XYZ file of C-alpha atoms in Angstrom:
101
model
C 85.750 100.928 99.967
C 87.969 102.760 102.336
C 91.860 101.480 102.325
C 94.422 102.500 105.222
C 97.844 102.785 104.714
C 100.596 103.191 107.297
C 102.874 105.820 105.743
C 105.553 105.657 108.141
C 108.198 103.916 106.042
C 107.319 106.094 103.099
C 110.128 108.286 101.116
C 108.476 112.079 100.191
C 109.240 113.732 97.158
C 107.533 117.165 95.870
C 105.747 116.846 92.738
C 106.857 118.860 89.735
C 103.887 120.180 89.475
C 104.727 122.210 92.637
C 105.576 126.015 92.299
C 109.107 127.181 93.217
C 107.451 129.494 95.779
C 106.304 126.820 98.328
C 102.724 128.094 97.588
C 101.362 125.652 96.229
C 102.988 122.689 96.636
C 102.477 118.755 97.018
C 104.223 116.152 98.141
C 104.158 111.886 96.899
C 104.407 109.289 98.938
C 106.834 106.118 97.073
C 108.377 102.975 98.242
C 105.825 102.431 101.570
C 104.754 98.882 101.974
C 101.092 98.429 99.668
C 102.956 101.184 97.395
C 102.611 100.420 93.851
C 105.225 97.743 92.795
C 106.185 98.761 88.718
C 107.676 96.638 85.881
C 108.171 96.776 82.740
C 105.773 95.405 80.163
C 107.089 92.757 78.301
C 105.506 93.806 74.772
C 107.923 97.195 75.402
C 110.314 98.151 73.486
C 113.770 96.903 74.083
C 115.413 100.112 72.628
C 113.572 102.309 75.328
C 111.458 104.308 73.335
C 108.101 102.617 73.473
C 108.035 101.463 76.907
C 105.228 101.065 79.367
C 105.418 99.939 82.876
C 102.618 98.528 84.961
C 101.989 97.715 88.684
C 100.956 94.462 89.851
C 100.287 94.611 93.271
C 96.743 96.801 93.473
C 93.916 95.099 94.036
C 91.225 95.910 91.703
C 93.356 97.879 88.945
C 96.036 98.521 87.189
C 97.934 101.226 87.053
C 99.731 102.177 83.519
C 102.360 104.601 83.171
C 105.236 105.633 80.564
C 108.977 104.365 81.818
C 110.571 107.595 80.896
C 108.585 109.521 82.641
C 108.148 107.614 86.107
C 107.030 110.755 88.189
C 103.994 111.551 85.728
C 100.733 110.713 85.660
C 99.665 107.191 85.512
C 96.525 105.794 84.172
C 94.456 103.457 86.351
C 92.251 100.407 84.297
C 89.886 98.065 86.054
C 92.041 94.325 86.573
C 89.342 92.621 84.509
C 89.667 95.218 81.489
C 92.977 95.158 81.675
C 93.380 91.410 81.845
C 90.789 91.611 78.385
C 93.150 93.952 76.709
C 96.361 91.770 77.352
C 94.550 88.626 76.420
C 93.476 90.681 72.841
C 96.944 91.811 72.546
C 98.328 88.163 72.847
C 95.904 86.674 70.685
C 96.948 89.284 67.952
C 93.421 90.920 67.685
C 95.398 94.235 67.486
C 97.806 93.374 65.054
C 97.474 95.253 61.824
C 94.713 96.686 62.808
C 95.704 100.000 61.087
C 92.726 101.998 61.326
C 94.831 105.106 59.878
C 94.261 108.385 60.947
């Protein structure tokens, strides 16, 4: 599936994984229309530490990533796995599930 995006409205940042020598360096597109649209999980933390945020607005999956952090990497789930895990979480299948390690 091929997916077009007009990037005309986007803002450009360089990614800090860019070298200070213009080398090799990368730019990311945020905030174009179709961009991903974050929020913060509602099973997060409310102190801050433990929080996740996740973008609604992709068809197909979902894209994970930690708050404090918001230009890292994000990890990308299929909707229907992702809808699965939530659905465990909320019926408590997780809860003390302590495996140890």
């Amino acid at each position: 599936m091929l997916i077009t995006q007009s990037l005309s409205a986007a803002v450009w940042r360089k990614s800090s994984y860019s070298d200070g020598n213009e080398a090799a360096c990368i730019e990311v597109a945020e905030g174009f229309p179709g961009a991903a649209q974050w929020r913060k999980s509602s099973f997060s933390s409310q102190a801050g530490a433990e929080c996740i945020e996740v973008a609604h607005n992709c068809p197909g999956i979902v894209p994970v990533r930690d708050s404090k952090n918001p230009h890292g990497p994000a990890l990308l789930f299929p909707a229907d796995a992702w809808a699965a895990f939530v659905a465990g979480v909320k019926a408590g299948d997780f809860a003390g599930s302590g495996g140890g390690a």
